[in-house]
């Protein structure tokens, strides 16, 4: 392997579009940033990673990846289904990158974007284990002190407690995670936990292990003996966030754990895998705490001078009610009005910009005391002219949109923002995404990003 400074270190982020537990999971926003963009951001900030690639079969994810600064490798259907492995996606991405030039890959990383609180220090940790410390493979782990149980399926047949083996091949049950996840579907490998490296502590003299009966069986402990935490060997939980492998060894082994495997400790507070809607809700609740102070977070008042809002689909839910006279009616959210009033008090320049000709747009703008341009076919040209007239640099404009006709404006401004429920390509092109849908308080959410405690 060449000297560390000359090594090509490729980070591969598998991100399929066909998530079933959480639809469009890899585009779901946590802390206002799509999961795939969060992973790209941390990989690009790594000291050792030289190339960042997202492997996907989805156009929206591809747009988000490119917007965050990654290259995109289109994943063919043969390795994009529910039974495809992450290993197959990584090897395909390695082949694609090497075919495009730049030399052979020396070290490859598998980075899971379903770990929203993965940080660049974790990525550098696993990369350094292989690049600088001589490991063949490495993974992120967190200290684990739990007692693991398995429900006995033999209706009381005598069984002995099962030792927890070292990685790979752990006997930990699926409920706690499985190290042998090379056979799990690609991008569904949450890695949400392999307890590593200790055998079942033996009961001391005078304590007789009980014969197994129907019900629960201790996996990493004898249930007749409960040692103190300080008397137990230190176990670790596989976080499922980041893995590093010597590229040649990975190709030969065909799986991510081979040779000397180093464990890279990470902060247990950051260990969370988004596999279902409850996980996503927890991630969104934790983001303000865990993202605080880290680069790439949401816009603040110091970042912007103006907020420009689309109307349909951002201030409404994009539906129209038509009465018997043919008049169109829409519903808006009072919380958005509160947020817009707060932005106005903060002396930010405001504009509603819409292609819609319906007079309801102008009526809503009057109510909010916000200037409006509506019935506009080329919103990008109108936005550029407005910025010039107001003396506002486009890179200090936050623009909120929801559909493909907003994309030209996204390309002009420094802070393109999509509402939850926007078209996939629009969310992919956004720098931030709300967790609230249009017409349900999304504008108030954006105002709370900008103004902080005033609206939190």
XYZ file of C-alpha atoms in Angstrom:
456
model
C 0.000 0.000 0.000
C 1.399 3.466 -0.868
C 2.290 6.016 1.841
C -0.759 7.360 3.683
C -0.555 10.765 2.000
C -0.778 9.100 -1.454
C -3.573 6.646 -0.726
C -6.926 6.873 -2.406
C -9.572 6.591 0.305
C -13.073 6.171 -1.112
C -16.164 6.674 1.054
C -19.216 4.896 -0.381
C -22.677 5.842 0.891
C -25.317 3.306 -0.248
C -28.733 4.981 -0.522
C -31.516 3.126 -2.303
C -34.789 4.811 -3.129
C -37.092 1.925 -2.216
C -37.252 2.192 1.561
C -40.317 0.470 2.995
C -40.156 1.268 6.718
C -39.884 5.021 6.068
C -40.836 6.043 2.515
C -38.062 8.103 0.869
C -36.056 7.567 4.061
C -32.706 8.682 2.695
C -34.215 12.061 1.756
C -35.911 12.509 5.133
C -34.720 15.678 6.838
C -33.088 15.603 10.259
C -32.047 18.993 11.520
C -33.309 20.396 8.231
C -30.824 18.375 6.168
C -31.644 15.187 4.194
C -30.038 12.084 5.695
C -27.955 11.421 2.587
C -26.674 15.014 2.569
C -25.725 14.756 6.256
C -23.568 11.710 5.501
C -21.952 13.366 2.477
C -21.191 16.494 4.520
C -19.337 14.550 7.209
C -17.410 12.434 4.686
C -16.279 15.512 2.787
C -15.053 17.070 6.020
C -12.918 14.021 6.822
C -9.144 14.492 6.958
C -8.377 11.214 5.169
C -11.212 10.648 2.685
C -10.233 11.608 -0.862
C -13.423 10.650 -2.753
C -17.085 10.580 -1.708
C -19.598 8.572 -3.747
C -23.297 7.919 -3.254
C -24.559 4.676 -4.785
C -28.240 5.041 -5.640
C -31.016 4.106 -8.031
C -33.102 7.195 -7.219
C -33.001 10.569 -9.015
C -33.996 12.580 -5.954
C -31.258 11.020 -3.830
C -28.794 11.598 -6.670
C -29.716 15.288 -6.769
C -29.318 15.609 -2.996
C -25.950 13.858 -3.119
C -24.623 16.087 -5.884
C -25.953 19.157 -4.117
C -24.007 18.152 -1.013
C -20.817 17.671 -3.036
C -20.663 13.918 -3.707
C -20.200 12.033 -6.931
C -23.037 9.682 -7.862
C -22.811 6.102 -9.093
C -26.044 4.747 -10.557
C -26.799 1.396 -8.972
C -28.208 -1.153 -11.427
C -31.427 -3.032 -10.548
C -29.548 -6.281 -9.984
C -27.962 -4.875 -6.821
C -30.687 -2.407 -5.834
C -33.390 -4.796 -4.637
C -34.437 -5.747 -1.138
C -32.071 -8.729 -1.015
C -28.966 -6.982 -2.357
C -26.113 -6.454 0.108
C -24.232 -3.291 0.961
C -21.023 -5.155 0.082
C -22.258 -5.545 -3.511
C -22.991 -1.816 -3.715
C -19.537 -0.948 -2.365
C -17.703 -3.207 -4.825
C -19.768 -1.826 -7.710
C -18.959 1.740 -6.643
C -15.242 0.906 -6.367
C -15.263 -0.558 -9.886
C -17.104 2.495 -11.261
C -14.714 4.975 -9.633
C -11.611 3.127 -10.771
C -12.984 2.914 -14.312
C -13.343 6.710 -14.367
C -9.676 7.175 -13.496
C -7.801 8.483 -10.515
C -5.986 5.238 -9.821
C -6.916 2.195 -7.782
C -8.758 2.542 -4.489
C -6.499 1.703 -1.541
C -8.993 1.961 1.323
C -12.783 1.885 1.052
C -15.313 3.074 3.600
C -18.927 1.988 3.920
C -20.891 4.863 5.469
C -24.573 4.439 6.317
C -26.639 7.600 5.934
C -29.317 6.101 8.195
C -27.014 7.024 11.107
C -27.960 10.718 11.320
C -25.490 11.652 14.064
C -22.390 10.175 12.473
C -19.612 12.791 12.638
C -16.393 13.338 10.718
C -14.333 12.253 13.733
C -15.919 8.787 13.474
C -15.126 8.609 9.771
C -11.538 9.677 10.349
C -11.309 7.133 13.162
C -12.127 4.088 11.037
C -10.113 5.409 8.081
C -7.058 6.041 10.270
C -7.270 2.541 11.722
C -6.597 1.117 8.238
C -4.573 3.916 6.636
C -2.280 4.745 9.557
C -2.480 1.959 12.137
C -2.232 -1.203 10.067
C -5.701 -2.665 10.583
C -7.294 -4.651 7.767
C -10.803 -3.527 8.688
C -12.427 -1.266 11.261
C -15.862 -0.258 12.507
C -17.484 2.236 14.853
C -18.620 0.851 18.206
C -20.072 2.236 21.419
C -19.540 0.935 24.966
C -22.284 -1.519 25.890
C -23.220 -2.629 29.410
C -26.586 -4.262 28.855
C -27.715 -7.767 29.681
C -28.850 -9.437 26.445
C -31.671 -11.996 26.493
C -33.106 -14.438 24.005
C -36.580 -15.922 24.174
C -36.312 -19.703 24.360
C -38.222 -21.340 21.504
C -37.855 -24.893 22.842
C -40.675 -24.730 25.415
C -38.499 -25.408 28.396
C -35.963 -27.755 26.839
C -32.669 -27.418 28.730
C -30.317 -24.948 27.026
C -27.099 -23.358 28.168
C -26.522 -19.602 28.020
C -24.907 -18.649 24.723
C -21.593 -16.852 24.809
C -21.291 -13.590 22.945
C -18.523 -14.047 20.431
C -16.189 -11.421 19.083
C -16.953 -9.667 15.814
C -17.789 -11.093 13.304
C -20.276 -13.907 13.802
C -21.814 -12.778 17.072
C -24.541 -14.854 18.614
C -26.415 -11.738 19.748
C -30.080 -12.028 18.729
C -31.591 -9.924 15.993
C -33.352 -7.741 18.526
C -29.983 -6.438 19.635
C -28.357 -6.536 16.225
C -26.480 -9.098 14.142
C -22.880 -8.940 13.111
C -23.426 -11.281 10.208
C -25.316 -8.654 8.281
C -23.535 -9.245 4.999
C -26.637 -11.174 4.025
C -29.035 -8.410 5.079
C -30.596 -6.166 2.448
C -28.442 -3.301 1.242
C -28.959 -0.062 3.155
C -31.204 -1.865 5.630
C -28.133 -2.890 7.609
C -28.628 -0.673 10.575
C -25.883 -2.560 12.400
C -27.941 -1.545 15.386
C -25.904 -3.569 17.482
C -23.423 -6.321 17.854
C -22.269 -6.761 21.390
C -18.621 -7.621 20.965
C -15.924 -9.547 22.609
C -16.838 -11.117 25.948
C -17.853 -14.571 27.037
C -20.610 -15.197 29.560
C -19.168 -14.429 33.021
C -18.966 -17.604 35.074
C -21.001 -17.828 38.255
C -18.804 -17.725 41.361
C -18.308 -20.719 43.614
C -21.435 -21.535 45.550
C -23.829 -20.205 42.896
C -25.323 -23.029 40.868
C -26.500 -22.127 37.360
C -30.178 -22.863 36.993
C -31.367 -25.324 34.337
C -33.021 -23.482 31.495
C -36.795 -23.332 31.558
C -39.412 -21.925 29.264
C -39.075 -18.181 28.722
C -35.990 -16.011 28.515
C -32.391 -17.187 28.346
C -29.376 -15.030 29.104
C -27.162 -14.508 26.074
C -24.179 -12.628 27.461
C -24.772 -13.618 31.084
C -25.879 -16.453 33.344
C -29.280 -15.371 34.609
C -28.554 -16.967 37.999
C -25.650 -14.570 38.515
C -25.769 -10.779 38.161
C -22.238 -9.371 38.443
C -21.711 -5.694 39.117
C -21.049 -3.526 36.098
C -17.436 -2.952 37.149
C -16.895 -6.707 37.456
C -18.027 -7.441 33.913
C -15.762 -7.306 30.851
C -16.324 -4.315 28.580
C -18.563 -5.135 25.626
C -19.132 -2.921 22.609
C -22.140 -2.382 20.378
C -21.637 -2.130 16.637
C -23.198 1.225 15.715
C -23.745 0.430 12.022
C -22.517 3.893 11.033
C -19.059 3.546 9.479
C -16.729 0.775 8.349
C -13.289 0.896 6.713
C -11.557 -1.869 4.791
C -8.315 -2.379 2.965
C -9.630 -2.421 -0.603
C -7.648 -5.427 -1.806
C -8.490 -7.457 1.267
C -12.143 -6.506 0.949
C -12.295 -7.738 -2.619
C -10.658 -11.020 -1.643
C -12.789 -11.603 1.459
C -16.082 -10.408 -0.027
C -17.245 -9.064 3.333
C -16.381 -6.155 5.599
C -14.714 -7.974 8.506
C -11.423 -9.730 7.790
C -7.884 -9.839 9.096
C -7.270 -7.548 12.055
C -10.481 -5.668 12.859
C -10.086 -2.508 14.956
C -12.900 -1.148 17.077
C -13.234 2.636 16.943
C -15.123 3.971 19.927
C -17.771 6.626 19.392
C -20.132 8.570 21.627
C -22.981 6.293 22.687
C -25.310 9.312 22.829
C -25.021 9.628 19.047
C -25.932 6.027 18.268
C -29.281 5.986 16.485
C -30.381 4.151 13.346
C -33.377 5.363 11.350
C -35.298 2.226 10.443
C -38.907 3.222 11.198
C -40.984 6.394 11.724
C -40.363 6.320 15.480
C -36.596 6.403 14.915
C -37.015 9.360 12.571
C -39.114 11.238 15.122
C -36.468 10.638 17.803
C -33.697 11.818 15.485
C -35.563 15.031 14.729
C -36.151 15.649 18.421
C -32.451 15.090 19.227
C -31.030 17.102 16.326
C -31.170 20.536 18.024
C -29.111 19.120 20.900
C -26.630 16.938 19.010
C -26.133 19.276 16.027
C -25.546 22.385 18.129
C -22.244 24.028 17.340
C -21.361 21.768 14.417
C -20.664 23.093 10.948
C -23.348 22.717 8.302
C -26.306 23.328 10.562
C -29.419 25.359 9.748
C -29.379 29.024 8.657
C -29.393 31.770 11.268
C -30.054 35.490 11.134
C -26.347 36.040 10.457
C -26.554 33.991 7.238
C -29.362 35.746 5.380
C -30.758 39.173 4.478
C -33.974 38.146 2.726
C -36.627 35.421 2.677
C -38.534 34.738 -0.551
C -41.568 32.456 -0.422
C -43.398 30.488 -3.057
C -47.130 30.289 -2.340
C -48.868 27.091 -3.473
C -47.430 24.030 -1.752
C -45.320 26.041 0.702
C -47.852 28.325 2.377
C -50.678 25.954 1.409
C -50.929 22.160 1.188
C -51.084 22.501 -2.628
C -54.762 21.576 -2.774
C -57.510 23.801 -4.167
C -61.184 23.770 -3.220
C -63.622 24.935 -5.904
C -67.105 26.134 -5.000
C -70.236 25.920 -7.168
C -69.427 29.296 -8.718
C -66.001 28.103 -9.821
C -64.159 30.160 -7.221
C -60.971 28.652 -5.855
C -60.301 28.452 -2.126
C -57.116 27.504 -0.299
C -56.222 26.993 3.368
C -53.234 28.594 5.104
C -51.701 28.084 8.532
C -51.905 30.757 11.233
C -48.508 29.689 12.553
C -46.973 30.746 9.236
C -48.460 34.203 9.719
C -46.846 34.412 13.144
C -43.488 33.348 11.708
C -43.656 35.846 8.850
C -44.552 38.663 11.278
C -41.487 37.756 13.362
C -39.258 37.798 10.282
C -40.625 41.217 9.371
C -39.877 42.517 12.888
C -36.328 41.180 12.501
C -36.021 43.553 9.504
C -35.456 40.847 6.943
C -36.531 41.683 3.395
C -39.553 39.559 2.433
C -41.215 38.662 -0.862
C -43.933 36.265 -2.009
C -43.127 35.064 -5.533
C -45.640 32.866 -7.357
C -46.654 31.758 -10.822
C -50.257 31.547 -9.570
C -52.582 34.259 -10.923
C -55.380 33.653 -8.423
C -56.170 36.863 -6.468
C -55.968 34.853 -3.245
C -52.168 35.173 -3.458
C -52.323 38.971 -3.413
C -54.986 38.902 -0.701
C -52.798 36.760 1.539
C -49.788 38.998 0.895
C -51.807 42.079 1.933
C -52.873 40.314 5.108
C -49.232 39.479 5.907
C -47.982 42.949 4.832
C -45.485 41.337 2.473
C -44.684 42.496 -1.086
C -45.876 40.074 -3.755
C -45.098 39.235 -7.374
C -47.585 36.719 -8.769
C -48.604 35.472 -12.175
C -44.863 35.271 -12.924
C -43.779 32.738 -15.541
C -40.003 33.089 -15.036
C -39.593 33.351 -11.316
C -35.809 33.169 -11.554
C -35.645 36.317 -13.693
C -38.067 38.131 -11.395
C -36.056 37.068 -8.350
C -32.776 38.224 -9.884
C -34.268 41.612 -10.752
C -35.785 41.995 -7.268
C -32.421 41.275 -5.632
C -30.768 43.912 -7.816
C -33.438 46.491 -6.991
C -33.199 45.744 -3.259
C -29.403 45.693 -3.254
C -29.384 42.150 -1.789
C -26.734 39.594 -2.685
C -28.478 36.410 -3.936
C -26.171 34.244 -1.819
C -27.779 35.817 1.256
C -31.322 34.978 0.153
C -33.333 32.065 1.561
C -35.871 30.820 -0.982
C -38.638 28.373 -0.032
C -40.191 26.151 -2.690
C -41.815 22.784 -3.295
C -41.882 21.880 -6.979
C -39.712 21.719 -10.074
C -40.595 25.248 -11.191
C -38.706 26.445 -8.116
C -35.438 24.830 -9.174
C -34.183 27.816 -11.244
C -34.589 29.998 -8.145
C -32.794 27.365 -6.060
C -29.820 27.777 -8.362
C -29.675 31.525 -7.731
C -29.749 31.738 -3.959
C -27.463 30.766 -1.120
C -30.154 29.011 0.925
C -32.585 26.957 -1.189
C -35.099 25.373 1.208
C -37.719 22.724 0.402
C -40.758 21.938 2.494
C -41.446 18.401 3.635
C -43.506 16.720 0.941
C -41.837 18.667 -1.882
C -40.992 16.835 -5.088
C -38.062 14.440 -4.534
C -35.810 16.304 -6.960
C -36.582 19.582 -5.199
C -35.755 18.126 -1.784
C -32.594 16.743 -3.292
C -31.549 20.165 -4.579
C -32.334 21.931 -1.301
C -29.716 22.950 1.217
C -32.242 22.408 4.001
C -35.621 20.671 4.243
C -38.359 21.339 6.783
C -39.833 18.536 8.840
C -43.251 20.220 8.531
C -45.294 20.014 5.293
C -46.330 23.062 3.325
C -49.545 24.588 4.621
C -48.983 23.042 8.043
C -46.552 25.505 9.591
C -43.434 25.019 7.432
C -42.795 28.773 7.203
C -43.006 29.122 10.961
C -40.461 26.306 11.283
C -38.091 28.160 8.964
C -38.583 31.352 10.954
C -37.615 29.441 14.106
C -34.388 28.317 12.423
C -33.503 31.894 11.635
C -34.636 33.608 14.815
C -33.849 30.884 17.327
C -35.269 31.199 20.809
C -37.686 33.949 19.813
C -39.792 31.363 17.998
C -38.545 28.039 19.390
